[in-house]
Coordinates of C-alpha atoms in Angstrom, one line a residue:
Chain A
G94 CA 68.5 13.5 -3.9
E95 CA 71.4 11.3 -4.9
N96 CA 70.6 8.4 -7.2
V97 CA 72.0 5.7 -9.3
E98 CA 70.4 4.9 -12.7
Q99 CA 70.9 1.4 -14.1
H100 CA 70.2 0.3 -17.7
P101 CA 68.8 -1.8 -19.2
S102 CA 66.2 -3.2 -16.8
T103 CA 66.2 -6.4 -18.8
L104 CA 68.9 -7.8 -21.0
S105 CA 68.6 -11.0 -23.1
V106 CA 71.8 -12.3 -24.8
Q107 CA 72.7 -15.5 -26.6
E108 CA 74.9 -17.9 -24.6
G109 CA 78.5 -17.2 -25.4
D110 CA 77.9 -13.6 -26.3
S111 CA 78.9 -10.6 -24.1
A112 CA 76.6 -8.6 -21.8
V113 CA 77.1 -5.0 -20.7
I114 CA 75.1 -3.3 -17.9
K115 CA 75.6 0.5 -17.3
C116 CA 75.1 2.6 -14.3
T117 CA 75.2 6.4 -13.8
Y118 CA 75.6 8.1 -10.5
S119 CA 75.0 11.7 -9.4
D120 CA 77.5 12.4 -6.6
S121 CA 80.9 13.2 -8.0
A122 CA 82.4 12.4 -4.6
S123 CA 81.4 8.8 -4.8
N124 CA 84.3 6.5 -4.3
Y125 CA 83.2 2.9 -4.2
F126 CA 81.2 1.0 -6.8
P127 CA 80.2 -2.6 -6.1
W128 CA 78.2 -5.0 -8.3
Y129 CA 76.0 -7.7 -6.7
K130 CA 74.4 -10.7 -8.4
Q131 CA 71.1 -12.1 -7.1
E132 CA 70.0 -15.4 -8.5
L133 CA 66.3 -16.3 -8.3
G134 CA 65.3 -17.0 -4.7
K135 CA 68.8 -16.4 -3.4
R136 CA 70.5 -13.5 -1.6
P137 CA 72.6 -10.9 -3.3
Q138 CA 76.3 -11.6 -3.5
L139 CA 79.2 -9.3 -4.4
I140 CA 80.8 -10.3 -7.7
I141 CA 83.2 -7.4 -8.2
D142 CA 83.8 -3.9 -7.0
I143 CA 85.9 -0.9 -7.9
R144 CA 87.2 2.1 -6.1
S145 CA 87.5 5.6 -7.6
N146 CA 91.3 5.4 -7.9
V147 CA 91.1 2.6 -10.5
G148 CA 89.7 2.8 -14.0
E149 CA 89.1 -0.9 -14.7
K150 CA 89.1 -4.2 -12.8
K151 CA 88.8 -7.7 -14.1
D152 CA 88.1 -11.1 -12.6
Q153 CA 88.0 -13.9 -15.1
R154 CA 84.9 -13.3 -17.4
I155 CA 83.8 -10.3 -15.4
A156 CA 85.1 -6.7 -15.7
V157 CA 84.0 -3.3 -14.4
T158 CA 85.0 0.0 -15.9
L159 CA 84.7 3.4 -14.3
N160 CA 84.6 6.8 -15.9
K161 CA 84.7 9.4 -13.2
T162 CA 84.4 12.3 -15.5
A163 CA 81.2 11.0 -17.0
K164 CA 80.1 9.6 -13.6
H165 CA 79.3 6.2 -15.0
F166 CA 80.5 2.6 -14.5
S167 CA 79.7 -0.6 -16.4
L168 CA 79.7 -4.3 -15.8
H169 CA 81.0 -6.5 -18.7
I170 CA 80.4 -10.2 -18.8
T171 CA 82.1 -12.1 -21.6
E172 CA 81.4 -15.6 -22.9
T173 CA 78.1 -15.7 -21.0
Q174 CA 76.9 -19.0 -19.6
P175 CA 73.5 -20.2 -18.3
E176 CA 74.6 -19.7 -14.7
D177 CA 75.0 -16.0 -15.4
S178 CA 71.2 -15.6 -15.5
A179 CA 70.3 -13.4 -12.5
V180 CA 69.5 -9.9 -11.5
Y181 CA 72.5 -7.7 -11.2
F182 CA 72.6 -4.6 -9.0
C183 CA 75.1 -1.8 -9.2
A184 CA 75.6 0.6 -6.3
A185 CA 77.6 3.7 -5.5
F186 CA 78.8 4.9 -2.2
M187 CA 77.8 8.5 -1.7
D188 CA 80.3 10.4 0.3
S189 CA 77.8 13.3 0.7
N190 CA 75.4 11.3 2.9
Y191 CA 77.7 8.3 3.7
Q192 CA 75.4 5.8 2.1
L193 CA 75.4 3.1 -0.5
I194 CA 72.8 4.0 -3.2
W195 CA 71.6 1.1 -5.3
G196 CA 70.5 0.9 -8.9
A197 CA 67.1 -0.7 -9.7
G198 CA 68.7 -3.9 -11.0
T199 CA 69.1 -5.6 -14.4
K200 CA 67.6 -8.9 -15.2
L201 CA 70.0 -10.8 -17.4
I202 CA 68.6 -13.7 -19.4
I203 CA 71.0 -16.1 -21.2
K204 CA 69.3 -17.8 -24.1
P205 CA 70.6 -21.3 -25.0
Chain B
K155 CA 82.2 -19.3 9.6
A156 CA 78.4 -19.2 9.8
G157 CA 76.7 -16.8 7.5
V158 CA 74.2 -14.1 8.2
T159 CA 71.0 -15.5 9.6
Q160 CA 67.6 -13.9 9.8
T161 CA 64.5 -14.9 11.7
P162 CA 61.7 -15.5 11.0
R163 CA 62.0 -16.4 7.4
Y164 CA 58.3 -15.9 6.7
L165 CA 55.7 -13.8 8.4
I166 CA 52.1 -12.9 7.8
K167 CA 50.6 -10.0 9.6
T168 CA 47.5 -7.9 9.3
R169 CA 47.3 -4.1 8.8
G170 CA 47.8 -2.1 11.9
Q171 CA 49.9 -4.7 13.7
Q172 CA 53.6 -4.4 14.4
V173 CA 56.4 -6.7 13.6
T174 CA 60.0 -7.3 14.8
L175 CA 62.6 -9.0 12.5
S176 CA 66.0 -10.2 13.7
C177 CA 69.4 -10.4 12.1
S178 CA 72.5 -12.2 13.4
P179 CA 75.6 -11.0 11.5
I180 CA 78.7 -13.0 10.7
S181 CA 81.0 -13.3 13.8
G182 CA 83.3 -10.3 14.0
H183 CA 81.2 -8.1 11.8
R184 CA 80.1 -4.9 13.5
S185 CA 78.1 -3.3 10.7
V186 CA 74.5 -4.3 9.9
S187 CA 72.4 -2.8 7.2
W188 CA 68.8 -3.4 6.5
Y189 CA 67.1 -3.3 3.1
Q190 CA 63.6 -3.6 1.8
Q191 CA 63.3 -5.4 -1.5
T192 CA 60.1 -5.3 -3.6
P193 CA 59.7 -6.4 -7.3
G194 CA 60.7 -3.6 -9.6
Q195 CA 62.0 -1.4 -6.7
G196 CA 65.4 -3.1 -6.2
L197 CA 67.0 -2.7 -2.8
Q198 CA 65.8 0.2 -0.7
F199 CA 68.2 1.1 2.1
L200 CA 66.5 1.4 5.5
F201 CA 69.3 2.0 8.0
E202 CA 72.8 0.9 9.1
Y203 CA 74.0 0.2 12.5
F204 CA 77.6 0.1 13.7
S205 CA 78.7 -0.7 17.3
E206 CA 75.1 -0.2 18.5
T207 CA 74.7 3.2 16.9
Q208 CA 72.6 4.0 13.9
R209 CA 75.0 5.6 11.5
N210 CA 72.7 6.2 8.6
K211 CA 69.1 6.1 7.7
G212 CA 67.2 5.9 4.4
N213 CA 64.0 7.6 3.3
F214 CA 61.5 5.5 5.2
P215 CA 58.8 6.8 7.6
G216 CA 59.3 6.7 11.4
R217 CA 57.3 3.5 11.6
F218 CA 60.5 1.7 10.6
S219 CA 63.0 1.5 13.4
G220 CA 65.9 -0.6 14.5
R221 CA 68.5 -1.3 17.0
Q222 CA 71.7 -3.2 17.5
F223 CA 72.9 -5.0 20.5
S224 CA 76.3 -5.3 22.0
N225 CA 76.8 -8.7 20.3
S226 CA 76.1 -6.9 16.9
R227 CA 72.8 -8.7 16.5
S228 CA 70.2 -6.3 15.1
E229 CA 66.5 -6.0 15.1
M230 CA 64.1 -4.1 12.9
N231 CA 60.7 -3.1 13.9
V232 CA 57.8 -1.9 11.8
S233 CA 54.8 -0.5 13.6
T234 CA 51.3 0.1 12.3
L235 CA 51.8 -2.1 9.3
E236 CA 50.4 -1.1 5.9
L237 CA 49.7 -3.3 2.9
G238 CA 52.6 -1.6 1.1
D239 CA 55.1 -2.9 3.7
S240 CA 54.8 -6.4 2.2
A241 CA 58.3 -7.1 0.9
L242 CA 61.4 -9.1 1.4
Y243 CA 63.5 -7.6 4.2
L244 CA 67.2 -8.3 3.9
C245 CA 69.9 -7.6 6.3
A246 CA 73.6 -7.5 5.5
S247 CA 76.7 -7.4 7.6
S248 CA 80.2 -6.2 6.9
L249 CA 83.5 -5.9 8.7
D250 CA 83.5 -2.2 8.8
Q251 CA 81.2 0.8 8.8
G252 CA 80.2 2.9 5.9
Q253 CA 79.2 0.1 3.5
T254 CA 82.4 0.4 1.5
Y255 CA 83.3 -3.2 2.4
E256 CA 81.7 -6.3 1.0
Q257 CA 78.2 -6.8 2.4
Y258 CA 77.1 -10.3 3.2
F259 CA 73.4 -10.7 3.0
G260 CA 71.1 -12.9 5.0
P261 CA 68.4 -15.0 3.4
G262 CA 65.7 -12.4 4.2
T263 CA 62.4 -12.3 5.9
R264 CA 59.4 -12.4 3.6
L265 CA 56.7 -10.2 5.2
T266 CA 53.2 -10.3 3.9
V267 CA 50.7 -7.8 5.2
T268 CA 47.0 -8.6 4.7

């Protein structure tokens, strides 16, 4: 079936460095790609999203890039801070079954 | 605006029992989605309701069912509970159907099956 692969499952970076999380999707008709952040013990919250008619979107230290040909999209966090520590989930909206398919999540650890 | 609320927050049941979880969406939101979250398995989609109709369903057995009321509140039912049903159950509401709009999650219901 349709799926979204997310890598890495755990990412540890030094505070101030950049972090990149990558996702690959299977349905070429997918047209919406959100990223959610879930801090420990809290609910997931949308941090950024991108639609298939856009190649890149930025919001302060966070950016998402989309490569429709390769069917992958990435989350970039620059100048990481302790509060960036969380689990990040990517997702892709599959037009084939009209459903949001989620990646397995990436645990981001920011080392002081 | 009040956020998404879920009741109860914690639940302990034994195998074979059934359980009903409730979700109240943000006022004005007509779409409610349900997810199961377990460590290492991420968010598994259960189903989505929009205007009292189930519009989409994930790959879960028929023991998992749901419904939505005219005020957009939604309930999820799991019958004949199994140990593997222990998880955090999250609901999320959004303005529109199809999940291509921001989803606002509730705090979840932690279900433990013994």
